[in-house]
Amino acid sequence: MFDATIREGVLRVAASGARWLSTGWDGGYVDADAAYNVSVPEGWSRTDLSAYAAERRDDAGFETAGPTLLTGVAMSHARGARSERVTAYATAGVSNPAALPMDGERDTEEPETQEPSVGTVNVVLGTARALNDAALATLLSVAVEAKTATLLAETGFPGTTTDAVVAGTNESGEPATFAGSGTEVGAAARACVRDAVRASLRSRYPEGDFPAAVADADHGVVTTRSAEVFRA
Protein backbone atom coordinates (compact mmCIF):
# COMPACT_ATOMS: atom_id res chain seq x y z
CA MET A 1 0.00 0.00 0.00
CA PHE A 2 1.36 3.40 -1.07
CA ASP A 3 4.38 1.82 -2.75
CA ALA A 4 6.18 3.87 -5.39
CA THR A 5 7.46 2.97 -8.85
CA ILE A 6 9.44 5.38 -11.05
CA ARG A 7 9.55 5.06 -14.84
CA GLU A 8 10.23 7.63 -17.57
CA GLY A 9 10.29 10.53 -15.11
CA VAL A 10 6.96 9.54 -13.55
CA LEU A 11 6.56 8.48 -9.92
CA ARG A 12 3.46 6.40 -9.29
CA VAL A 13 2.25 5.80 -5.74
CA ALA A 14 0.01 2.75 -5.99
CA ALA A 15 -2.79 2.27 -3.46
CA SER A 16 -5.73 0.13 -4.47
CA GLY A 17 -9.03 1.58 -3.29
CA ALA A 18 -7.49 4.77 -1.90
CA ARG A 19 -9.16 8.14 -1.47
CA TRP A 20 -7.01 11.22 -2.10
CA LEU A 21 -7.10 14.95 -1.42
CA SER A 22 -4.85 17.03 -3.67
CA THR A 23 -3.85 20.69 -3.82
CA GLY A 24 -2.57 20.22 -7.38
CA TRP A 25 -4.11 21.56 -10.59
CA ASP A 26 -6.53 18.59 -10.73
CA GLY A 27 -7.10 18.86 -7.00
CA GLY A 28 -9.86 18.05 -4.58
CA TYR A 29 -11.14 14.69 -3.35
CA VAL A 30 -10.91 11.72 -5.70
CA ASP A 31 -11.07 7.93 -5.43
CA ALA A 32 -8.23 6.36 -7.41
CA ASP A 33 -5.85 3.44 -7.25
CA ALA A 34 -2.76 5.65 -7.67
CA ALA A 35 -1.37 9.18 -7.43
CA TYR A 36 1.48 10.61 -9.50
CA ASN A 37 4.39 13.03 -9.45
CA VAL A 38 5.66 13.90 -12.94
CA SER A 39 8.94 15.58 -13.84
CA VAL A 40 8.57 18.01 -16.75
CA PRO A 41 11.46 18.94 -19.10
CA GLU A 42 13.26 22.27 -19.16
CA GLY A 43 11.36 24.81 -21.22
CA TRP A 44 8.09 22.93 -20.78
CA SER A 45 5.09 25.12 -21.58
CA ARG A 46 2.09 22.83 -22.08
CA THR A 47 -1.25 24.12 -20.80
CA ASP A 48 -3.43 21.08 -21.59
CA LEU A 49 -2.46 19.49 -18.30
CA SER A 50 -4.95 16.62 -18.23
CA ALA A 51 -3.90 15.46 -21.69
CA TYR A 52 -0.22 15.90 -20.84
CA ALA A 53 -0.54 13.88 -17.63
CA ALA A 54 -2.32 11.08 -19.49
CA GLU A 55 0.42 11.05 -22.15
CA ARG A 56 3.14 10.80 -19.55
CA ARG A 57 1.35 7.99 -17.71
CA ASP A 58 0.94 6.10 -20.99
CA ASP A 59 4.59 6.61 -21.93
CA ALA A 60 5.60 5.19 -18.55
CA GLY A 61 3.23 2.24 -18.90
CA PHE A 62 0.93 3.28 -16.06
CA GLU A 63 -2.69 2.63 -17.01
CA THR A 64 -4.45 3.88 -13.87
CA ALA A 65 -5.50 7.54 -13.71
CA GLY A 66 -5.16 9.52 -10.49
CA PRO A 67 -4.29 12.91 -9.00
CA THR A 68 -1.10 14.21 -10.57
CA LEU A 69 1.54 16.75 -9.53
CA LEU A 70 4.06 18.35 -11.91
CA THR A 71 7.60 19.46 -11.12
CA GLY A 72 10.80 20.61 -12.77
CA VAL A 73 12.79 18.40 -10.38
CA ALA A 74 14.14 15.14 -11.81
CA MET A 75 12.75 11.97 -10.29
CA SER A 76 16.31 10.88 -9.53
CA HIS A 77 15.95 13.24 -6.55
CA ALA A 78 12.71 11.68 -5.30
CA ARG A 79 12.99 10.36 -1.76
CA GLY A 80 10.60 8.47 0.50
CA ALA A 81 10.16 8.04 4.23
CA ARG A 82 8.01 5.63 6.26
CA SER A 83 6.86 5.63 9.89
CA GLU A 84 4.16 3.54 11.53
CA ARG A 85 1.40 3.32 8.91
CA VAL A 86 2.31 6.45 6.94
CA THR A 87 4.52 6.77 3.85
CA ALA A 88 5.61 9.99 2.13
CA TYR A 89 7.46 10.74 -1.10
CA ALA A 90 8.97 14.12 -1.95
CA THR A 91 10.75 15.97 -4.72
CA ALA A 92 12.23 19.31 -3.71
CA GLY A 93 13.63 22.22 -5.69
CA VAL A 94 13.82 25.88 -4.67
CA SER A 95 14.74 27.74 -7.83
CA ASN A 96 11.43 29.64 -7.53
CA PRO A 97 11.18 30.49 -3.80
CA ALA A 98 8.23 32.32 -2.29
CA ALA A 99 9.39 34.55 0.56
CA LEU A 100 7.09 36.01 3.23
CA PRO A 101 9.00 38.69 5.14
CA MET A 102 7.83 39.60 8.63
CA ASP A 103 7.49 43.16 10.00
CA GLY A 104 10.68 45.16 9.52
CA GLU A 105 12.04 42.69 6.97
CA ARG A 106 10.02 43.57 3.89
CA ASP A 107 11.79 44.21 0.60
CA THR A 108 11.03 47.34 -1.40
CA GLU A 109 10.02 45.36 -4.49
CA GLU A 110 7.66 42.47 -5.02
CA PRO A 111 9.02 40.47 -7.95
CA GLU A 112 6.63 38.10 -9.64
CA THR A 113 7.07 35.43 -12.26
CA GLN A 114 4.88 33.80 -14.87
CA GLU A 115 7.60 31.36 -15.87
CA PRO A 116 6.88 27.62 -15.98
CA SER A 117 7.57 25.69 -12.81
CA VAL A 118 11.29 25.01 -12.48
CA GLY A 119 11.46 24.15 -8.81
CA THR A 120 8.52 23.04 -6.73
CA VAL A 121 8.32 20.99 -3.56
CA ASN A 122 5.86 18.17 -4.15
CA VAL A 123 4.75 15.67 -1.53
CA VAL A 124 2.62 12.55 -1.97
CA LEU A 125 1.77 10.76 1.27
CA GLY A 126 -0.65 8.13 2.37
CA THR A 127 -1.78 6.32 5.49
CA ALA A 128 -2.98 2.76 5.85
CA ARG A 129 -5.54 4.06 8.36
CA ALA A 130 -9.07 4.85 7.15
CA LEU A 131 -9.85 8.58 7.45
CA ASN A 132 -13.06 10.41 6.67
CA ASP A 133 -12.91 13.52 4.48
CA ALA A 134 -12.44 15.88 7.43
CA ALA A 135 -9.55 13.87 8.88
CA LEU A 136 -7.98 13.56 5.42
CA ALA A 137 -8.08 17.36 5.13
CA THR A 138 -6.40 17.57 8.52
CA LEU A 139 -3.71 15.14 7.37
CA LEU A 140 -3.05 17.29 4.32
CA SER A 141 -2.73 20.40 6.49
CA VAL A 142 -0.30 18.57 8.79
CA ALA A 143 1.80 17.59 5.75
CA VAL A 144 1.85 21.19 4.47
CA GLU A 145 2.89 22.43 7.91
CA ALA A 146 5.72 19.89 8.07
CA LYS A 147 6.88 20.77 4.57
CA THR A 148 6.92 24.47 5.44
CA ALA A 149 8.82 23.95 8.70
CA THR A 150 11.40 21.78 6.94
CA LEU A 151 11.93 24.26 4.12
CA LEU A 152 12.34 27.15 6.55
CA ALA A 153 14.93 25.22 8.54
CA GLU A 154 16.84 23.99 5.49
CA THR A 155 16.56 26.89 3.01
CA GLY A 156 15.18 29.92 4.85
CA PHE A 157 12.09 29.99 2.58
CA PRO A 158 8.63 28.71 3.61
CA GLY A 159 7.96 27.34 0.14
CA THR A 160 8.06 27.92 -3.60
CA THR A 161 5.50 29.45 -5.94
CA THR A 162 4.22 26.04 -7.06
CA ASP A 163 4.33 23.65 -4.08
CA ALA A 164 1.66 20.94 -3.93
CA VAL A 165 0.66 18.05 -1.67
CA VAL A 166 -1.48 14.95 -2.19
CA ALA A 167 -2.67 13.04 0.88
CA GLY A 168 -4.26 9.61 0.66
CA THR A 169 -6.10 7.17 2.91
CA ASN A 170 -6.86 3.46 2.74
CA GLU A 171 -10.63 3.40 3.08
CA SER A 172 -10.59 -0.28 4.02
CA GLY A 173 -8.01 0.18 6.77
CA GLU A 174 -8.44 0.48 10.52
CA PRO A 175 -10.41 3.69 11.14
CA ALA A 176 -8.82 6.75 12.73
CA THR A 177 -11.10 9.59 13.80
CA PHE A 178 -8.42 12.30 13.94
CA ALA A 179 -5.15 13.01 12.10
CA GLY A 180 -3.76 16.12 13.81
CA SER A 181 -0.19 16.55 14.98
CA GLY A 182 -0.94 14.99 18.35
CA THR A 183 -2.25 11.73 16.88
CA GLU A 184 -0.31 8.66 15.77
CA VAL A 185 -1.19 9.34 12.13
CA GLY A 186 -0.34 13.03 12.29
CA ALA A 187 2.92 12.55 14.16
CA ALA A 188 4.03 9.91 11.67
CA ALA A 189 3.08 12.17 8.76
CA ARG A 190 5.12 15.06 10.16
CA ALA A 191 8.19 12.88 10.52
CA CYS A 192 7.80 11.30 7.09
CA VAL A 193 7.31 14.61 5.27
CA ARG A 194 10.20 16.25 7.11
CA ASP A 195 12.61 13.43 6.38
CA ALA A 196 11.53 12.90 2.75
CA VAL A 197 11.72 16.62 1.91
CA ARG A 198 15.07 16.97 3.66
CA ALA A 199 16.50 13.95 1.83
CA SER A 200 15.30 15.21 -1.55
CA LEU A 201 16.77 18.66 -0.90
CA ARG A 202 20.10 17.14 0.02
CA SER A 203 20.05 15.03 -3.14
CA ARG A 204 19.18 18.04 -5.32
CA TYR A 205 21.59 20.41 -3.51
CA PRO A 206 24.43 18.25 -2.11
CA GLU A 207 26.50 21.34 -1.34
CA GLY A 208 23.59 23.19 0.26
CA ASP A 209 23.77 25.87 -2.43
CA PHE A 210 20.23 27.20 -2.06
CA PRO A 211 19.45 30.77 -3.19
CA ALA A 212 20.22 33.17 -0.35
CA ALA A 213 17.31 35.43 -1.38
CA VAL A 214 14.61 35.58 -4.01
CA ALA A 215 16.77 38.03 -5.97
CA ASP A 216 19.43 35.31 -6.25
CA ALA A 217 16.99 32.72 -7.61
CA ASP A 218 15.98 32.07 -11.20
CA HIS A 219 12.37 32.97 -10.40
CA GLY A 220 10.27 33.65 -7.33
CA VAL A 221 8.08 36.04 -5.40
CA VAL A 222 8.32 38.18 -2.28
CA THR A 223 5.04 39.14 -0.63
CA THR A 224 5.65 42.69 0.50
CA ARG A 225 2.11 43.97 0.73
CA SER A 226 0.34 44.58 4.05
CA ALA A 227 -3.19 43.67 4.99
CA GLU A 228 -5.69 45.69 7.03
CA VAL A 229 -5.84 44.27 10.55
CA PHE A 230 -9.05 44.58 12.56
CA ARG A 231 -10.64 43.22 15.69
CA ALA A 232 -12.95 40.30 14.92
Short mmCIF file of N, CA and C in Angstrom, two decimals, residues 51-156:
data_model
loop_
_atom_site.label_atom_id
_atom_site.label_comp_id
_atom_site.label_asym_id
_atom_site.label_seq_id
_atom_site.Cartn_x
_atom_site.Cartn_y
_atom_site.Cartn_z
N ALA A 51 -4.39 16.24 -20.56
CA ALA A 51 -3.90 15.46 -21.69
C ALA A 51 -2.42 15.13 -21.51
N TYR A 52 -1.66 16.13 -21.04
CA TYR A 52 -0.22 15.90 -20.84
C TYR A 52 0.02 14.81 -19.79
N ALA A 53 -0.71 14.88 -18.68
CA ALA A 53 -0.54 13.88 -17.63
C ALA A 53 -0.88 12.49 -18.15
N ALA A 54 -1.94 12.38 -18.93
CA ALA A 54 -2.32 11.08 -19.49
C ALA A 54 -1.23 10.56 -20.44
N GLU A 55 -0.66 11.44 -21.24
CA GLU A 55 0.42 11.05 -22.15
C GLU A 55 1.62 10.52 -21.39
N ARG A 56 1.97 11.22 -20.32
CA ARG A 56 3.14 10.80 -19.55
C ARG A 56 2.89 9.47 -18.84
N ARG A 57 1.68 9.27 -18.33
CA ARG A 57 1.35 7.99 -17.71
C ARG A 57 1.43 6.87 -18.74
N ASP A 58 0.90 7.12 -19.94
CA ASP A 58 0.94 6.10 -20.99
C ASP A 58 2.38 5.78 -21.38
N ASP A 59 3.19 6.82 -21.54
CA ASP A 59 4.59 6.61 -21.93
C ASP A 59 5.34 5.77 -20.89
N ALA A 60 4.94 5.93 -19.62
CA ALA A 60 5.60 5.19 -18.55
C ALA A 60 4.97 3.81 -18.33
N GLY A 61 3.89 3.53 -19.05
CA GLY A 61 3.23 2.24 -18.90
C GLY A 61 2.33 2.13 -17.69
N PHE A 62 1.85 3.27 -17.19
CA PHE A 62 0.93 3.28 -16.06
C PHE A 62 -0.48 3.52 -16.59
N GLU A 63 -1.36 2.55 -16.43
CA GLU A 63 -2.69 2.63 -17.01
C GLU A 63 -3.71 3.32 -16.11
N THR A 64 -3.47 3.35 -14.83
CA THR A 64 -4.45 3.88 -13.87
C THR A 64 -4.35 5.39 -13.77
N ALA A 65 -5.47 6.09 -13.90
CA ALA A 65 -5.50 7.54 -13.71
C ALA A 65 -5.52 7.86 -12.22
N GLY A 66 -5.15 9.09 -11.88
CA GLY A 66 -5.16 9.52 -10.49
C GLY A 66 -4.66 10.93 -10.37
N PRO A 67 -4.77 11.54 -9.19
CA PRO A 67 -4.29 12.91 -9.00
C PRO A 67 -2.81 13.00 -9.34
N THR A 68 -2.45 14.10 -10.01
CA THR A 68 -1.10 14.21 -10.57
C THR A 68 -0.49 15.56 -10.22
N LEU A 69 0.77 15.54 -9.77
CA LEU A 69 1.54 16.75 -9.53
C LEU A 69 2.63 16.86 -10.59
N LEU A 70 3.03 18.09 -10.91
CA LEU A 70 4.06 18.35 -11.91
C LEU A 70 5.21 19.11 -11.27
N THR A 71 6.42 18.81 -11.70
CA THR A 71 7.60 19.46 -11.12
C THR A 71 8.72 19.54 -12.13
N GLY A 72 9.59 20.52 -11.96
CA GLY A 72 10.80 20.61 -12.77
C GLY A 72 11.95 19.82 -12.18
N VAL A 73 11.74 19.17 -11.04
CA VAL A 73 12.79 18.40 -10.38
C VAL A 73 12.82 16.99 -10.95
N ALA A 74 14.00 16.49 -11.27
CA ALA A 74 14.14 15.14 -11.81
C ALA A 74 13.76 14.11 -10.77
N MET A 75 13.17 13.01 -11.22
CA MET A 75 12.75 11.97 -10.29
C MET A 75 13.93 11.21 -9.67
N SER A 76 15.13 11.46 -10.19
CA SER A 76 16.31 10.88 -9.53
C SER A 76 16.51 11.46 -8.14
N HIS A 77 15.85 12.60 -7.86
CA HIS A 77 15.95 13.24 -6.55
C HIS A 77 14.75 12.92 -5.66
N ALA A 78 13.86 12.06 -6.12
CA ALA A 78 12.71 11.68 -5.30
C ALA A 78 13.20 10.83 -4.12
N ARG A 79 12.64 11.11 -2.96
CA ARG A 79 12.99 10.36 -1.76
C ARG A 79 11.72 10.03 -0.98
N GLY A 80 11.74 8.90 -0.29
CA GLY A 80 10.60 8.47 0.50
C GLY A 80 10.98 8.29 1.96
N ALA A 81 9.96 8.29 2.81
CA ALA A 81 10.16 8.04 4.23
C ALA A 81 8.91 7.33 4.76
N ARG A 82 9.12 6.43 5.73
CA ARG A 82 8.01 5.63 6.26
C ARG A 82 8.09 5.60 7.78
N SER A 83 6.94 5.74 8.44
CA SER A 83 6.86 5.63 9.89
C SER A 83 5.48 5.13 10.25
N GLU A 84 5.45 4.12 11.15
CA GLU A 84 4.16 3.54 11.53
C GLU A 84 3.40 3.14 10.27
N ARG A 85 2.20 3.67 10.08
CA ARG A 85 1.40 3.32 8.91
C ARG A 85 1.23 4.50 7.96
N VAL A 86 2.29 5.30 7.85
CA VAL A 86 2.31 6.45 6.94
C VAL A 86 3.55 6.38 6.07
N THR A 87 3.40 6.71 4.79
CA THR A 87 4.52 6.77 3.85
C THR A 87 4.43 8.07 3.08
N ALA A 88 5.57 8.74 2.87
CA ALA A 88 5.61 9.99 2.13
C ALA A 88 6.72 9.94 1.09
N TYR A 89 6.47 10.59 -0.04
CA TYR A 89 7.46 10.74 -1.10
C TYR A 89 7.56 12.22 -1.44
N ALA A 90 8.77 12.70 -1.68
CA ALA A 90 8.97 14.12 -1.95
C ALA A 90 9.98 14.34 -3.06
N THR A 91 9.74 15.40 -3.84
CA THR A 91 10.75 15.97 -4.72
C THR A 91 10.85 17.45 -4.36
N ALA A 92 12.06 17.95 -4.23
CA ALA A 92 12.23 19.31 -3.71
C ALA A 92 13.23 20.11 -4.52
N GLY A 93 12.77 21.25 -5.03
CA GLY A 93 13.63 22.22 -5.69
C GLY A 93 13.20 23.61 -5.29
N VAL A 94 14.15 24.53 -5.14
CA VAL A 94 13.82 25.88 -4.67
C VAL A 94 14.37 26.96 -5.59
N SER A 95 14.30 26.71 -6.90
CA SER A 95 14.74 27.74 -7.83
C SER A 95 13.68 28.82 -8.04
N ASN A 96 12.49 28.63 -7.47
CA ASN A 96 11.43 29.64 -7.53
C ASN A 96 10.84 29.87 -6.14
N PRO A 97 11.65 30.36 -5.19
CA PRO A 97 11.18 30.49 -3.80
C PRO A 97 10.10 31.56 -3.65
N ALA A 98 9.28 31.36 -2.63
CA ALA A 98 8.23 32.32 -2.29
C ALA A 98 8.49 32.81 -0.87
N ALA A 99 9.01 34.00 -0.74
CA ALA A 99 9.39 34.55 0.56
C ALA A 99 8.22 35.33 1.17
N LEU A 100 8.11 35.27 2.50
CA LEU A 100 7.09 36.01 3.23
C LEU A 100 7.75 36.75 4.38
N PRO A 101 8.31 37.94 4.10
CA PRO A 101 9.00 38.69 5.14
C PRO A 101 8.05 39.10 6.26
N MET A 102 8.58 39.13 7.48
CA MET A 102 7.83 39.60 8.63
C MET A 102 8.03 41.10 8.80
N ASP A 103 7.38 41.72 9.79
CA ASP A 103 7.49 43.16 10.00
C ASP A 103 8.95 43.57 10.13
N GLY A 104 9.32 44.65 9.45
CA GLY A 104 10.68 45.16 9.52
C GLY A 104 11.64 44.46 8.60
N GLU A 105 11.16 43.45 7.85
CA GLU A 105 12.04 42.69 6.97
C GLU A 105 11.57 42.73 5.53
N ARG A 106 10.58 43.56 5.22
CA ARG A 106 10.02 43.57 3.89
C ARG A 106 10.97 44.21 2.89
N ASP A 107 11.03 43.63 1.68
CA ASP A 107 11.79 44.21 0.60
C ASP A 107 11.01 45.37 0.01
N THR A 108 11.69 46.19 -0.79
CA THR A 108 11.03 47.34 -1.40
C THR A 108 10.33 46.95 -2.70
N GLU A 109 10.64 45.81 -3.26
CA GLU A 109 10.02 45.36 -4.49
C GLU A 109 9.35 44.02 -4.27
N GLU A 110 8.37 43.74 -5.11
CA GLU A 110 7.66 42.47 -5.02
C GLU A 110 7.75 41.77 -6.37
N PRO A 111 8.88 41.11 -6.66
CA PRO A 111 9.02 40.47 -7.95
C PRO A 111 8.04 39.32 -8.12
N GLU A 112 7.53 39.19 -9.34
CA GLU A 112 6.63 38.10 -9.64
C GLU A 112 7.09 37.41 -10.91
N THR A 113 6.67 36.18 -11.08
CA THR A 113 7.07 35.43 -12.26
C THR A 113 5.89 34.68 -12.84
N GLN A 114 5.85 34.61 -14.16
CA GLN A 114 4.88 33.80 -14.87
C GLN A 114 5.58 32.66 -15.58
N GLU A 115 6.82 32.41 -15.23
CA GLU A 115 7.60 31.36 -15.87
C GLU A 115 7.07 29.99 -15.49
N PRO A 116 7.28 28.98 -16.35
CA PRO A 116 6.88 27.62 -15.98
C PRO A 116 7.59 27.17 -14.71
N SER A 117 6.98 26.22 -14.03
CA SER A 117 7.57 25.69 -12.81
C SER A 117 8.93 25.09 -13.07
N VAL A 118 9.94 25.56 -12.35
CA VAL A 118 11.29 25.01 -12.48
C VAL A 118 11.79 24.47 -11.16
N GLY A 119 11.07 24.68 -10.11
CA GLY A 119 11.46 24.15 -8.81
C GLY A 119 10.37 23.25 -8.28
N THR A 120 9.66 23.73 -7.31
CA THR A 120 8.52 23.04 -6.73
C THR A 120 8.93 22.03 -5.67
N VAL A 121 8.21 22.03 -4.56
CA VAL A 121 8.32 20.99 -3.56
C VAL A 121 7.00 20.23 -3.56
N ASN A 122 7.05 19.02 -4.06
CA ASN A 122 5.86 18.17 -4.15
C ASN A 122 5.95 17.05 -3.14
N VAL A 123 4.82 16.75 -2.51
CA VAL A 123 4.75 15.67 -1.53
C VAL A 123 3.53 14.81 -1.83
N VAL A 124 3.72 13.51 -1.89
CA VAL A 124 2.62 12.55 -1.97
C VAL A 124 2.74 11.65 -0.75
N LEU A 125 1.71 11.62 0.09
CA LEU A 125 1.77 10.76 1.27
C LEU A 125 0.47 10.02 1.43
N GLY A 126 0.56 8.90 2.11
CA GLY A 126 -0.65 8.13 2.37
C GLY A 126 -0.55 7.39 3.69
N THR A 127 -1.72 7.10 4.25
CA THR A 127 -1.78 6.32 5.49
C THR A 127 -2.63 5.09 5.28
N ALA A 128 -2.22 4.00 5.90
CA ALA A 128 -2.98 2.76 5.85
C ALA A 128 -4.22 2.82 6.73
N ARG A 129 -4.35 3.87 7.54
CA ARG A 129 -5.54 4.06 8.36
C ARG A 129 -6.66 4.64 7.50
N ALA A 130 -7.89 4.33 7.85
CA ALA A 130 -9.07 4.85 7.15
C ALA A 130 -9.48 6.18 7.78
N LEU A 131 -9.48 7.24 6.98
CA LEU A 131 -9.85 8.58 7.45
C LEU A 131 -11.08 9.05 6.70
N ASN A 132 -11.97 9.76 7.39
CA ASN A 132 -13.06 10.41 6.67
C ASN A 132 -12.53 11.68 6.00
N ASP A 133 -13.38 12.37 5.26
CA ASP A 133 -12.91 13.52 4.48
C ASP A 133 -12.34 14.63 5.36
N ALA A 134 -12.94 14.84 6.54
CA ALA A 134 -12.44 15.88 7.43
C ALA A 134 -11.05 15.54 7.94
N ALA A 135 -10.86 14.28 8.37
CA ALA A 135 -9.55 13.87 8.88
C ALA A 135 -8.50 13.86 7.77
N LEU A 136 -8.92 13.53 6.54
CA LEU A 136 -7.98 13.56 5.42
C LEU A 136 -7.53 15.00 5.14
N ALA A 137 -8.46 15.95 5.28
CA ALA A 137 -8.08 17.36 5.13
C ALA A 137 -7.10 17.78 6.22
N THR A 138 -7.33 17.28 7.43
CA THR A 138 -6.40 17.57 8.52
C THR A 138 -5.03 16.99 8.22
N LEU A 139 -4.99 15.76 7.71
CA LEU A 139 -3.71 15.14 7.37
C LEU A 139 -2.98 15.96 6.33
N LEU A 140 -3.69 16.45 5.34
CA LEU A 140 -3.05 17.29 4.32
C LEU A 140 -2.47 18.55 4.94
N SER A 141 -3.22 19.18 5.86
CA SER A 141 -2.73 20.40 6.49
C SER A 141 -1.50 20.12 7.34
N VAL A 142 -1.47 18.96 8.00
CA VAL A 142 -0.30 18.57 8.79
C VAL A 142 0.91 18.39 7.87
N ALA A 143 0.70 17.79 6.71
CA ALA A 143 1.80 17.59 5.75
C ALA A 143 2.33 18.93 5.24
N VAL A 144 1.42 19.86 4.94
CA VAL A 144 1.85 21.19 4.47
C VAL A 144 2.65 21.90 5.56
N GLU A 145 2.17 21.80 6.80
CA GLU A 145 2.89 22.43 7.91
C GLU A 145 4.30 21.85 8.05
N ALA A 146 4.41 20.53 7.95
CA ALA A 146 5.72 19.89 8.07
C ALA A 146 6.64 20.27 6.92
N LYS A 147 6.09 20.35 5.73
CA LYS A 147 6.88 20.77 4.57
C LYS A 147 7.41 22.19 4.77
N THR A 148 6.53 23.08 5.23
CA THR A 148 6.92 24.47 5.44
C THR A 148 8.01 24.60 6.51
N ALA A 149 7.83 23.90 7.63
CA ALA A 149 8.82 23.95 8.70
C ALA A 149 10.17 23.42 8.22
N THR A 150 10.15 22.35 7.44
CA THR A 150 11.40 21.78 6.94
C THR A 150 12.10 22.73 5.97
N LEU A 151 11.33 23.33 5.07
CA LEU A 151 11.93 24.26 4.12
C LEU A 151 12.51 25.48 4.81
N LEU A 152 11.80 26.00 5.81
CA LEU A 152 12.34 27.15 6.55
C LEU A 152 13.66 26.79 7.23
N ALA A 153 13.71 25.62 7.83
CA ALA A 153 14.93 25.22 8.54
C ALA A 153 16.09 24.97 7.58
N GLU A 154 15.78 24.38 6.42
CA GLU A 154 16.84 23.99 5.49
C GLU A 154 17.24 25.10 4.53
N THR A 155 16.28 25.93 4.08
CA THR A 155 16.56 26.89 3.01
C THR A 155 16.31 28.34 3.41
N GLY A 156 15.54 28.56 4.47
CA GLY A 156 15.18 29.92 4.85
C GLY A 156 13.91 30.41 4.17
#
